[in-house]
Amino acid sequence: MRRLRILLFLIAYLPMTAWSLQHYTVRVIDQKPQPRENFVQGLEILDGYLYVSTGNYGASHLLRYRFDDGTLDESRKLDVRIFAEGLTVLGDNIYQLSWQNKVMLVYRKSDLTLVRTLPLKGEGWGLTHNRTELIYGDGSDSLYFMSPDTARITRTIAVTQQGRPVKRLNELEWVDGAIWANVWQSNRIVVINPANGEVTASIDLQGLLPPQEYRRGTDVLNGIAQDPADGSIWVTGKRWPWLYQIELVPTTHDRETQKNTTDSR
């Protein structure tokens, strides 16, 4: 009987330890202005430039800004039939997803010239890379690892939090060996283990954009970028007037103590 009790205890306890989840709020370290009209779908910082993909039919662009002062360096307007989504920069190329056209656009990084397209099997939402493979999502709980040269899907992971699927994964960013993902229509970012799809952390950004900054058309949190120069994390949203540099603040899961800790701005 004693052995049975031990066995039952292990069965009950082990899943809980395997599914341990860290919760965070955020503290704002810095902020930079950005054009409020940008319907941000993808965000990346590299070599002193900020790359932005903006969405909506007839208003989709690939934009490159000087990150230090926000000056627009280059821009490309997409065909009116394409609704742009996530983007990432890998090697000498920029990759930009379309939402429902089943293609990924590939640009030459040096001058933003479109050089080719890669096929997608379905919708495109978020996009990042792990230095060798592209990683994209289609709005489901799946993330796809793709060869940047052949567009071949090398593997797929199902994203789960404590054993349950996490869907509506939107903008993606590779951060220190993990995948960070906006969860669409929420104020939450999840941190995903790329080996097995398990969510290891949940970041609450409720209240990041102050109420007085909202205007008609201000939309949801969307956009994550890590600056390789210093490791800083920057986030924004669709038609937000600011990019925010954030740091994580550990907290408990108790909603009574999970106060938003964004500094006054």
XYZ file of N, CA and C in Angstrom:
795
model
N 0.828 -1.215 0.000
C 0.000 0.000 0.000
C 0.865 1.269 0.000
N 1.971 1.199 0.795
C 2.850 2.365 0.849
C 3.448 2.643 -0.525
N 3.855 1.599 -1.249
C 4.399 1.789 -2.595
C 3.370 2.383 -3.539
N 2.107 1.969 -3.394
C 1.045 2.498 -4.237
C 0.858 3.994 -3.992
N 0.905 4.379 -2.704
C 0.750 5.801 -2.384
C 1.892 6.629 -2.990
N 3.112 6.071 -2.914
C 4.262 6.775 -3.502
C 4.094 6.913 -5.006
N 3.638 5.828 -5.641
C 3.437 5.858 -7.090
C 2.388 6.891 -7.477
N 1.281 6.920 -6.744
C 0.227 7.897 -7.045
C 0.724 9.325 -6.830
N 1.545 9.519 -5.805
C 2.109 10.845 -5.558
C 2.991 11.290 -6.721
N 3.839 10.382 -7.216
C 4.719 10.723 -8.330
C 3.936 11.027 -9.588
N 2.870 10.265 -9.849
C 2.040 10.513 -11.021
C 1.419 11.895 -10.963
N 0.984 12.296 -9.775
C 0.346 13.607 -9.608
C 1.358 14.737 -9.614
N 2.555 14.479 -9.068
C 3.519 15.549 -8.860
C 4.372 15.838 -10.083
N 4.812 14.813 -10.788
C 5.746 15.013 -11.889
C 5.222 15.928 -12.984
N 3.949 15.789 -13.432
C 3.470 16.725 -14.450
C 3.512 18.167 -13.993
N 3.288 18.394 -12.694
C 3.305 19.765 -12.192
C 4.706 20.357 -12.298
N 5.725 19.541 -11.982
C 7.078 20.065 -12.072
C 7.495 20.255 -13.513
N 7.031 19.337 -14.401
C 7.375 19.457 -15.819
C 6.734 20.677 -16.443
N 5.601 21.113 -15.867
C 4.852 22.219 -16.443
C 5.050 23.507 -15.646
N 6.156 23.624 -14.914
C 6.388 24.837 -14.150
C 6.424 26.034 -15.097
N 5.809 27.112 -14.686
C 5.643 28.282 -15.545
C 5.992 29.528 -14.752
N 6.926 30.329 -15.270
C 7.292 31.579 -14.623
C 6.425 32.703 -15.163
N 5.935 33.553 -14.272
C 5.113 34.696 -14.668
C 5.897 35.995 -14.463
N 5.708 36.925 -15.396
C 6.382 38.210 -15.336
C 5.407 39.341 -15.646
N 5.694 40.501 -15.085
C 5.212 41.760 -15.626
C 6.444 42.458 -16.204
N 6.322 43.731 -16.580
C 7.465 44.403 -17.184
C 7.674 45.790 -16.579
N 8.901 46.242 -16.696
C 9.260 47.617 -16.346
C 9.802 48.294 -17.596
N 9.328 49.509 -17.874
C 9.805 50.252 -19.044
C 11.134 50.924 -18.720
N 12.134 50.671 -19.573
C 13.473 51.240 -19.398
C 13.653 52.472 -20.275
N 13.083 52.425 -21.486
C 13.241 53.523 -22.439
C 12.089 53.444 -23.432
N 11.912 54.481 -24.213
C 10.908 54.477 -25.267
C 11.360 55.383 -26.404
N 10.922 55.009 -27.614
C 11.227 55.781 -28.799
C 9.934 56.018 -29.577
N 9.771 57.212 -30.156
C 8.566 57.455 -30.958
C 8.615 56.693 -32.272
N 7.450 56.346 -32.778
C 7.340 55.732 -34.099
C 6.080 56.260 -34.764
N 5.980 56.186 -36.098
C 4.783 56.686 -36.775
C 3.531 55.946 -36.308
N 2.554 56.711 -35.874
C 1.330 56.111 -35.341
C 0.567 55.334 -36.407
N 0.752 55.658 -37.677
C -0.008 54.978 -38.730
C 0.498 53.572 -39.019
N 1.660 53.196 -38.486
C 2.220 51.876 -38.773
C 1.409 50.766 -38.099
N 0.777 49.934 -38.919
C 0.018 48.783 -38.433
C 1.017 47.625 -38.316
N 1.732 47.612 -37.203
C 2.924 46.769 -37.077
C 2.556 45.287 -37.069
N 3.181 44.545 -37.986
C 3.001 43.104 -38.081
C 4.306 42.357 -37.796
N 5.427 42.984 -38.063
C 6.721 42.378 -37.812
C 7.732 43.442 -37.429
N 8.708 43.058 -36.609
C 9.656 44.021 -36.057
C 11.009 43.329 -35.900
N 12.075 44.020 -36.305
C 13.421 43.457 -36.116
C 14.445 44.581 -36.055
N 15.446 44.404 -35.194
C 16.537 45.357 -35.053
C 17.825 44.656 -35.450
N 18.614 45.295 -36.316
C 19.878 44.699 -36.747
C 20.798 45.779 -37.295
N 22.029 45.764 -36.822
C 23.078 46.654 -37.344
C 22.661 48.126 -37.332
N 21.991 48.529 -36.281
C 21.607 49.930 -36.147
C 20.365 50.330 -36.912
N 19.661 49.364 -37.502
C 18.424 49.642 -38.233
C 17.242 48.926 -37.587
N 16.087 49.541 -37.708
C 14.824 48.940 -37.295
C 14.040 48.588 -38.547
N 13.738 47.313 -38.717
C 12.940 46.836 -39.844
C 11.505 46.614 -39.366
N 10.543 47.115 -40.147
C 9.142 47.029 -39.771
C 8.325 46.528 -40.960
N 7.466 45.560 -40.715
C 6.468 45.130 -41.696
C 5.118 45.657 -41.239
N 4.427 46.365 -42.129
C 3.100 46.880 -41.794
C 2.049 46.209 -42.668
N 0.851 46.047 -42.092
C -0.189 45.284 -42.767
C -1.328 46.111 -43.304
N -2.364 45.407 -43.726
C -3.598 45.875 -44.359
C -3.426 45.948 -45.880
N -4.502 45.593 -46.583
C -4.487 45.644 -48.039
C -4.378 47.093 -48.505
N -3.454 47.326 -49.417
C -3.237 48.669 -49.927
C -2.374 49.538 -49.045
N -2.002 49.042 -47.858
C -1.177 49.827 -46.936
C -0.003 49.031 -46.396
N 0.269 47.867 -46.978
C 1.366 47.026 -46.499
C 2.705 47.532 -47.039
N 3.696 47.586 -46.139
C 5.021 48.082 -46.500
C 6.107 47.240 -45.837
N 7.289 47.319 -46.412
C 8.528 46.953 -45.737
C 9.270 48.260 -45.498
N 9.594 48.538 -44.243
C 10.200 49.815 -43.866
C 11.507 49.570 -43.127
N 12.470 50.437 -43.369
C 13.735 50.376 -42.622
C 14.053 51.766 -42.089
N 14.216 51.849 -40.767
C 14.519 53.113 -40.096
C 15.911 53.040 -39.463
N 16.544 54.193 -39.333
C 17.723 54.273 -38.473
C 17.241 54.196 -37.037
N 17.744 53.232 -36.293
C 17.180 52.985 -34.972
C 17.496 54.091 -33.978
N 18.617 54.768 -34.150
C 19.000 55.769 -33.161
C 18.088 56.985 -33.168
N 17.671 57.432 -34.378
C 16.868 58.654 -34.428
C 15.513 58.481 -35.130
N 15.209 57.272 -35.600
C 13.904 57.018 -36.214
C 13.751 57.526 -37.631
N 14.833 57.962 -38.265
C 14.762 58.448 -39.643
C 14.491 57.294 -40.600
N 13.534 57.489 -41.518
C 13.234 56.462 -42.506
C 14.382 56.367 -43.503
N 14.941 55.167 -43.651
C 16.073 54.945 -44.547
C 15.621 54.429 -45.906
N 14.753 53.415 -45.932
C 14.233 52.842 -47.167
C 12.816 52.343 -46.914
N 12.017 52.266 -47.987
C 10.674 51.691 -47.864
C 10.276 51.038 -49.178
N 9.480 50.004 -49.077
C 8.897 49.340 -50.238
C 7.424 49.120 -49.982
N 6.592 49.597 -50.892
C 5.146 49.384 -50.796
C 4.803 48.086 -51.505
N 3.986 47.263 -50.875
C 3.619 45.978 -51.450
C 2.433 46.119 -52.388
N 2.264 45.127 -53.237
C 1.094 45.047 -54.117
C -0.173 45.150 -53.271
N -1.169 45.847 -53.777
C -2.401 46.083 -53.016
C -3.134 44.788 -52.683
N -2.787 43.702 -53.362
C -3.454 42.420 -53.101
C -2.792 41.631 -51.980
N -1.708 42.181 -51.411
C -0.972 41.478 -50.355
C -1.151 42.182 -49.018
N -1.497 41.407 -48.009
C -1.597 41.856 -46.618
C -0.346 41.316 -45.920
N 0.598 42.200 -45.606
C 1.872 41.769 -45.034
C 1.725 41.377 -43.571
N 2.577 40.454 -43.165
C 2.593 39.998 -41.772
C 4.025 40.073 -41.221
N 4.487 39.030 -40.532
C 5.767 39.073 -39.852
C 6.965 39.168 -40.784
N 8.118 39.563 -40.222
C 9.347 39.609 -41.001
C 10.527 39.237 -40.139
N 11.626 38.848 -40.809
C 12.884 38.620 -40.124
C 14.015 38.839 -41.112
N 15.218 39.076 -40.584
C 16.402 39.304 -41.406
C 17.390 38.182 -41.116
N 17.806 37.471 -42.165
C 18.738 36.363 -42.012
C 19.771 36.435 -43.133
N 21.033 36.562 -42.764
C 22.088 36.678 -43.767
C 21.925 37.939 -44.595
N 21.925 37.791 -45.912
C 21.810 38.940 -46.814
C 20.378 39.204 -47.250
N 19.416 38.505 -46.630
C 18.026 38.614 -47.068
C 17.084 39.056 -45.958
N 16.007 39.691 -46.388
C 14.875 40.011 -45.517
C 13.717 39.138 -45.966
N 13.064 38.488 -45.014
C 11.921 37.621 -45.314
C 10.663 38.240 -44.715
N 9.609 38.321 -45.517
C 8.354 38.953 -45.087
C 7.187 38.048 -45.461
N 6.345 37.760 -44.499
C 5.193 36.900 -44.733
C 4.029 37.668 -45.350
N 3.238 36.966 -46.137
C 1.908 37.457 -46.511
C 0.892 36.694 -45.676
N -0.255 37.303 -45.472
C -1.279 36.687 -44.620
C -1.956 35.511 -45.330
N -2.558 35.761 -46.482
C -3.367 34.734 -47.128
C -2.950 34.429 -48.568
N -1.845 34.995 -49.012
C -1.401 34.764 -50.390
C -0.553 33.514 -50.558
N -0.232 32.862 -49.429
C 0.542 31.617 -49.428
C 1.938 31.796 -50.019
N 2.516 32.970 -49.787
C 3.894 33.211 -50.206
C 4.644 33.989 -49.130
N 5.956 33.791 -49.126
C 6.866 34.586 -48.328
C 7.728 35.394 -49.298
N 7.808 36.686 -49.075
C 8.579 37.572 -49.940
C 10.019 37.634 -49.445
N 10.963 37.571 -50.385
C 12.378 37.609 -50.036
C 13.020 38.820 -50.712
N 13.636 39.695 -49.890
C 14.251 40.919 -50.385
C 15.758 40.867 -50.157
N 16.480 41.581 -50.993
C 17.906 41.789 -50.764
C 18.063 42.842 -49.672
N 18.801 42.521 -48.633
C 18.909 43.415 -47.483
C 19.545 44.750 -47.846
N 20.482 44.742 -48.754
C 21.247 45.955 -49.051
C 20.386 47.090 -49.588
N 19.381 46.755 -50.426
C 18.582 47.818 -51.044
C 17.076 47.548 -51.040
N 16.632 46.508 -50.329
C 15.208 46.160 -50.199
C 14.563 45.806 -51.535
N 15.355 45.285 -52.465
C 14.808 44.833 -53.743
C 14.221 43.430 -53.586
N 12.989 43.236 -54.073
C 12.372 41.916 -54.033
C 13.091 41.004 -55.022
N 13.591 39.860 -54.541
C 14.371 38.973 -55.401
C 13.651 37.661 -55.716
N 12.758 37.206 -54.839
C 12.021 35.979 -55.108
C 10.927 35.797 -54.070
N 10.158 34.745 -54.241
C 9.155 34.371 -53.252
C 9.336 32.902 -52.901
N 8.904 32.542 -51.695
C 8.910 31.158 -51.245
C 7.471 30.746 -50.940
N 7.105 29.498 -51.216
C 5.725 29.072 -50.982
C 5.436 28.797 -49.509
N 4.217 29.111 -49.106
C 3.697 28.743 -47.796
C 2.497 27.829 -48.004
N 2.311 26.884 -47.098
C 1.203 25.952 -47.268
C -0.125 26.533 -46.785
N -0.065 27.622 -46.032
C -1.288 28.230 -45.511
C -1.059 29.686 -45.191
N -1.680 30.162 -44.128
C -1.557 31.565 -43.741
C -0.184 31.833 -43.120
N 0.230 33.105 -43.189
C 1.450 33.542 -42.526
C 1.098 34.559 -41.450
N 1.614 34.370 -40.248
C 1.381 35.305 -39.145
C 2.715 35.868 -38.627
N 3.436 35.077 -37.819
C 4.692 35.548 -37.251
C 5.885 34.856 -37.864
N 7.061 35.527 -37.799
C 8.260 34.997 -38.431
C 9.506 35.391 -37.641
N 10.415 34.431 -37.466
C 11.722 34.696 -36.877
C 12.688 33.651 -37.421
N 13.880 33.554 -36.818
C 14.835 32.528 -37.241
C 15.749 32.180 -36.082
N 16.379 31.004 -36.186
C 17.321 30.546 -35.161
C 18.757 30.551 -35.673
N 19.021 31.404 -36.639
C 20.314 31.599 -37.306
C 20.537 30.631 -38.464
N 19.816 29.527 -38.500
C 19.947 28.600 -39.630
C 18.614 28.316 -40.310
N 17.515 28.307 -39.543
C 16.192 28.016 -40.083
C 15.252 29.191 -39.863
N 14.332 29.390 -40.795
C 13.220 30.302 -40.556
C 12.196 29.583 -39.685
N 11.514 30.344 -38.834
C 10.463 29.795 -37.979
C 9.236 30.667 -38.163
N 8.130 30.073 -38.586
C 6.930 30.885 -38.793
C 5.700 30.203 -38.210
N 4.675 31.036 -37.961
C 3.405 30.545 -37.446
C 2.277 30.931 -38.370
N 1.172 30.183 -38.268
C 0.002 30.433 -39.123
C -1.240 30.802 -38.322
N -1.051 31.213 -37.074
C -2.176 31.587 -36.236
C -2.730 30.450 -35.410
N -2.211 29.265 -35.614
C -2.639 28.107 -34.834
C -1.691 27.930 -33.647
N -1.668 26.728 -33.084
C -0.722 26.418 -32.020
C 0.568 25.806 -32.566
N 0.728 25.799 -33.886
C 1.900 25.187 -34.521
C 2.921 26.236 -34.950
N 4.194 25.882 -34.826
C 5.287 26.674 -35.382
C 6.078 25.770 -36.320
N 6.455 26.331 -37.468
C 7.092 25.560 -38.537
C 8.527 26.036 -38.732
N 9.463 25.078 -38.784
C 10.863 25.361 -39.045
C 11.119 25.079 -40.525
N 11.664 26.079 -41.219
C 11.756 26.028 -42.678
C 13.169 26.340 -43.158
N 13.613 25.635 -44.176
C 14.877 25.966 -44.829
C 14.724 27.292 -45.567
N 15.611 28.277 -45.339
C 15.479 29.574 -46.028
C 15.810 29.492 -47.513
N 16.435 28.424 -47.944
C 16.809 28.282 -49.350
C 15.768 27.521 -50.168
N 15.236 26.443 -49.589
C 14.331 25.565 -50.345
C 12.876 25.675 -49.928
N 12.611 26.348 -48.803
C 11.259 26.462 -48.237
C 10.738 25.120 -47.729
N 11.623 24.140 -47.582
C 11.197 22.844 -47.054
C 10.985 22.943 -45.549
N 9.839 22.423 -45.076
C 9.560 22.368 -43.645
C 10.385 21.243 -43.042
N 11.289 21.579 -42.145
C 12.169 20.577 -41.548
C 11.557 19.919 -40.319
N 10.749 20.674 -39.573
C 10.017 20.093 -38.446
C 8.942 21.064 -37.986
N 8.041 20.555 -37.178
C 6.929 21.347 -36.648
C 6.805 21.068 -35.157
N 6.544 22.107 -34.373
C 6.276 21.910 -32.952
C 4.879 22.429 -32.628
N 4.224 21.752 -31.692
C 2.925 22.196 -31.176
C 3.171 22.930 -29.865
N 2.699 24.157 -29.755
C 2.948 24.980 -28.577
C 1.873 24.708 -27.530
N 2.329 24.382 -26.326
C 1.404 24.078 -25.233
C 1.823 24.816 -23.971
N 0.823 25.144 -23.165
C 1.074 25.708 -21.839
C 0.415 24.795 -20.828
N 1.232 24.166 -19.996
C 0.765 23.212 -18.997
C -0.153 22.157 -19.636
N 0.279 21.691 -20.816
C -0.406 20.610 -21.503
C -1.534 21.022 -22.426
N -1.863 22.312 -22.469
C -2.969 22.784 -23.303
C -2.451 23.601 -24.485
N -3.056 23.476 -25.663
C -2.590 24.216 -26.843
C -2.689 25.729 -26.636
N -1.688 26.439 -27.136
C -1.706 27.909 -27.152
C -1.836 28.338 -28.610
N -2.974 28.910 -28.950
C -3.251 29.291 -30.333
C -3.113 30.808 -30.509
N -3.328 31.272 -31.734
C -3.257 32.692 -32.098
C -1.866 33.271 -31.847
N -0.843 32.444 -32.071
C 0.532 32.934 -31.951
C 0.797 33.888 -33.099
N 1.231 35.083 -32.767
C 1.378 36.117 -33.790
C 2.863 36.459 -33.960
N 3.256 37.694 -33.795
C 4.634 38.106 -34.051
C 5.613 37.303 -33.205
N 6.717 36.874 -33.823
C 7.704 36.015 -33.171
C 9.067 36.695 -33.108
N 9.857 36.311 -32.101
C 11.240 36.773 -31.999
C 12.065 35.696 -31.292
N 13.241 35.421 -31.843
C 14.187 34.509 -31.226
C 14.991 35.296 -30.204
N 14.867 34.936 -28.928
C 15.521 35.677 -27.852
C 16.304 34.698 -26.984
N 17.620 34.763 -27.068
C 18.496 33.975 -26.194
C 18.119 32.493 -26.170
N 17.903 31.933 -27.358
C 17.643 30.503 -27.461
C 16.205 30.084 -27.264
N 15.298 31.039 -27.111
C 13.873 30.743 -26.963
C 13.079 31.546 -27.992
N 11.842 31.146 -28.210
C 10.947 31.871 -29.115
C 9.957 32.655 -28.276
N 9.926 33.965 -28.474
C 8.915 34.810 -27.841
C 7.804 35.048 -28.856
N 6.563 35.009 -28.391
C 5.422 35.163 -29.300
C 4.340 36.014 -28.670
N 3.871 37.022 -29.438
C 2.635 37.706 -29.062
C 1.465 36.748 -29.215
N 0.552 36.778 -28.277
C -0.702 36.044 -28.416
C -1.743 37.058 -28.877
N -2.234 36.879 -30.092
C -3.102 37.867 -30.736
C -4.340 38.158 -29.888
N -4.698 39.432 -29.854
C -5.839 39.947 -29.109
C -5.688 39.752 -27.609
N -4.451 39.777 -27.152
C -4.190 39.740 -25.721
C -3.040 40.687 -25.426
N -2.789 40.931 -24.154
C -1.648 41.731 -23.725
C -0.569 40.816 -23.156
N -0.364 39.694 -23.832
C 0.523 38.667 -23.301
C 1.538 38.221 -24.346
N 2.743 38.004 -23.877
C 3.798 37.358 -24.652
C 4.130 36.045 -23.963
N 4.275 34.980 -24.743
C 4.692 33.704 -24.180
C 6.115 33.393 -24.648
N 6.863 32.726 -23.782
C 8.219 32.294 -24.079
C 8.184 30.789 -24.299
N 8.660 30.345 -25.459
C 8.470 28.967 -25.909
C 9.806 28.250 -26.035
N 9.856 27.036 -25.510
C 11.020 26.172 -25.693
C 10.990 25.633 -27.121
N 11.990 25.955 -27.962
C 11.937 25.531 -29.365
C 12.126 24.033 -29.563
N 12.600 23.336 -28.545
C 12.820 21.899 -28.675
C 11.520 21.110 -28.608
N 10.588 21.555 -27.734
C 9.365 20.770 -27.529
C 8.071 21.573 -27.571
N 8.168 22.901 -27.747
C 6.973 23.724 -27.842
C 6.358 24.122 -26.517
N 6.977 23.737 -25.416
C 6.406 24.057 -24.107
C 6.600 25.541 -23.767
N 5.540 26.181 -23.286
C 5.635 27.557 -22.803
C 6.285 27.537 -21.430
N 7.397 28.240 -21.305
C 8.126 28.262 -20.042
C 7.872 29.527 -19.236
N 7.337 30.563 -19.890
C 7.066 31.816 -19.186
C 5.937 32.561 -19.875
N 5.216 33.353 -19.072
C 4.133 34.191 -19.575
C 4.386 35.617 -19.089
N 4.361 36.571 -20.035
C 4.687 37.963 -19.719
C 3.427 38.816 -19.883
N 3.016 39.463 -18.802
C 1.811 40.291 -18.800
C 2.201 41.744 -19.085
N 1.697 42.298 -20.211
C 1.990 43.685 -20.578
C 0.742 44.568 -20.511
N -0.228 44.162 -19.725
C -1.439 44.950 -19.557
C -1.083 46.364 -19.103
N -1.607 47.370 -19.793
C -1.378 48.755 -19.411
C -0.090 49.361 -19.925
N 0.628 48.623 -20.779
C 1.894 49.164 -21.288
C 1.676 50.480 -22.035
N 0.708 50.513 -22.934
C 0.360 51.773 -23.598
C -0.661 52.492 -22.728
N -0.328 53.667 -22.210
C -1.241 54.376 -21.307
C -2.561 54.721 -21.997
N -3.669 54.744 -21.253
C -4.983 55.029 -21.839
C -5.027 56.332 -22.620
N -4.285 57.347 -22.170
C -4.334 58.647 -22.854
C -3.676 58.615 -24.225
N -2.916 57.534 -24.520
C -2.258 57.412 -25.823
C -3.147 56.740 -26.870
N -4.277 56.222 -26.454
C -5.152 55.544 -27.412
C -5.886 56.566 -28.272
N -5.990 56.239 -29.566
C -6.739 57.023 -30.532
C -7.635 56.069 -31.319
N -8.469 56.620 -32.153
C -9.265 55.791 -33.039
C -8.320 54.997 -33.945
N -8.463 53.703 -33.986
C -7.610 52.850 -34.788
C -6.456 52.216 -34.031
N -6.165 52.680 -32.809
C -5.134 52.033 -32.005
C -5.524 50.584 -31.768
N -4.614 49.682 -32.059
C -4.947 48.261 -32.034
C -4.075 47.527 -31.018
N -3.978 46.211 -31.177
C -3.430 45.355 -30.134
C -1.903 45.381 -30.068
N -1.391 44.945 -28.921
C 0.028 44.704 -28.743
C 0.524 43.763 -29.831
N 1.609 44.133 -30.528
C 2.183 43.265 -31.556
C 3.520 43.826 -31.985
N 4.560 43.039 -31.826
C 5.888 43.476 -32.226
C 6.897 43.256 -31.117
N 7.880 42.385 -31.373
C 8.944 42.078 -30.415
C 10.265 42.104 -31.171
N 11.262 42.787 -30.626
C 12.584 42.811 -31.264
C 13.662 42.882 -30.197
N 14.693 42.059 -30.358
C 15.864 42.161 -29.501
C 16.990 42.818 -30.277
N 17.607 43.815 -29.678
C 18.737 44.500 -30.303
C 19.998 43.677 -30.021
N 20.607 43.069 -31.057
C 21.811 42.261 -30.828
C 22.977 43.067 -30.255
N 22.949 44.367 -30.435
C 24.064 45.194 -29.969
C 24.194 45.176 -28.452
N 23.066 45.135 -27.745
C 23.125 45.178 -26.281
C 22.170 44.198 -25.596
N 21.417 43.419 -26.382
C 20.494 42.443 -25.802
C 19.176 43.015 -25.331
N 18.958 44.311 -25.517
C 17.716 44.931 -25.036
C 16.508 44.421 -25.820
N 15.357 44.385 -25.148
C 14.099 43.927 -25.738
C 13.186 45.126 -25.955
N 12.640 45.239 -27.173
C 11.733 46.321 -27.527
C 10.411 45.735 -28.008
N 9.313 46.347 -27.598
C 7.985 45.881 -28.001
C 7.132 47.073 -28.424
N 6.080 46.782 -29.177
C 5.152 47.827 -29.605
C 3.818 47.188 -29.961
N 2.962 47.966 -30.624
C 1.666 47.461 -31.048
C 1.247 48.082 -32.366
N 0.095 47.661 -32.840
C -0.424 48.147 -34.122
C -0.989 49.553 -33.947
N -0.406 50.475 -34.712
C -0.752 51.900 -34.629
C -0.487 52.459 -33.239
N 0.603 52.025 -32.640
C 1.066 52.613 -31.380
C 2.060 53.732 -31.689
N 2.096 54.771 -30.866
C 3.036 55.866 -31.123
C 4.425 55.633 -30.530
N 4.607 54.526 -29.812
C 5.866 54.296 -29.113
C 6.384 52.875 -29.298
N 7.711 52.778 -29.327
C 8.421 51.530 -29.075
C 8.896 51.582 -27.631
N 8.736 50.480 -26.901
C 9.126 50.449 -25.495
C 10.243 49.437 -25.268
N 11.301 49.882 -24.597
C 12.304 48.940 -24.114
C 11.863 48.443 -22.753
N 11.804 47.129 -22.584
C 11.284 46.561 -21.348
C 12.305 45.641 -20.691
N 12.140 45.470 -19.382
C 12.824 44.402 -18.667
C 11.771 43.619 -17.895
N 12.038 42.349 -17.676
C 11.070 41.477 -17.028
C 11.150 41.603 -15.513
N 9.974 41.544 -14.881
C 9.874 41.594 -13.426
C 9.134 40.335 -12.975
N 9.801 39.398 -12.290
C 9.125 38.181 -11.847
C 7.976 38.509 -10.913
N 6.919 37.729 -11.015
C 5.762 37.934 -10.171
C 5.121 36.596 -9.891
N 4.063 36.609 -9.083
C 3.305 35.388 -8.826
C 2.116 35.359 -9.765
N 1.445 34.226 -9.797
C 0.281 34.079 -10.673
C -0.973 34.657 -10.052
N -0.907 35.023 -8.767
C -2.061 35.573 -8.066
C -2.414 36.931 -8.651
N -3.601 37.070 -9.215
C -3.996 38.327 -9.859
C -4.018 39.487 -8.866
N -4.173 39.202 -7.562
C -4.176 40.278 -6.587
C -2.789 40.906 -6.458
N -1.729 40.104 -6.716
C -0.377 40.642 -6.594
C 0.262 40.917 -7.926
N -0.432 40.543 -9.003
C 0.157 40.716 -10.339
C -0.164 42.119 -10.856
N 0.340 43.114 -10.157
C 0.124 44.498 -10.540
C 1.005 44.850 -11.718
N 0.522 45.730 -12.599
C 1.368 46.183 -13.699
C 2.441 47.105 -13.152
N 3.695 46.894 -13.560
C 4.799 47.659 -12.990
C 5.454 48.573 -13.999
N 4.735 48.929 -15.070
C 5.320 49.851 -16.031
C 5.505 51.219 -15.391
N 6.675 51.797 -15.588
C 6.954 53.116 -15.037
C 6.109 54.176 -15.713
N 5.872 55.267 -15.003
C 5.147 56.369 -15.598
C 6.000 56.984 -16.692
N 5.359 57.410 -17.747
C 6.103 57.930 -18.894
C 5.575 59.307 -19.258
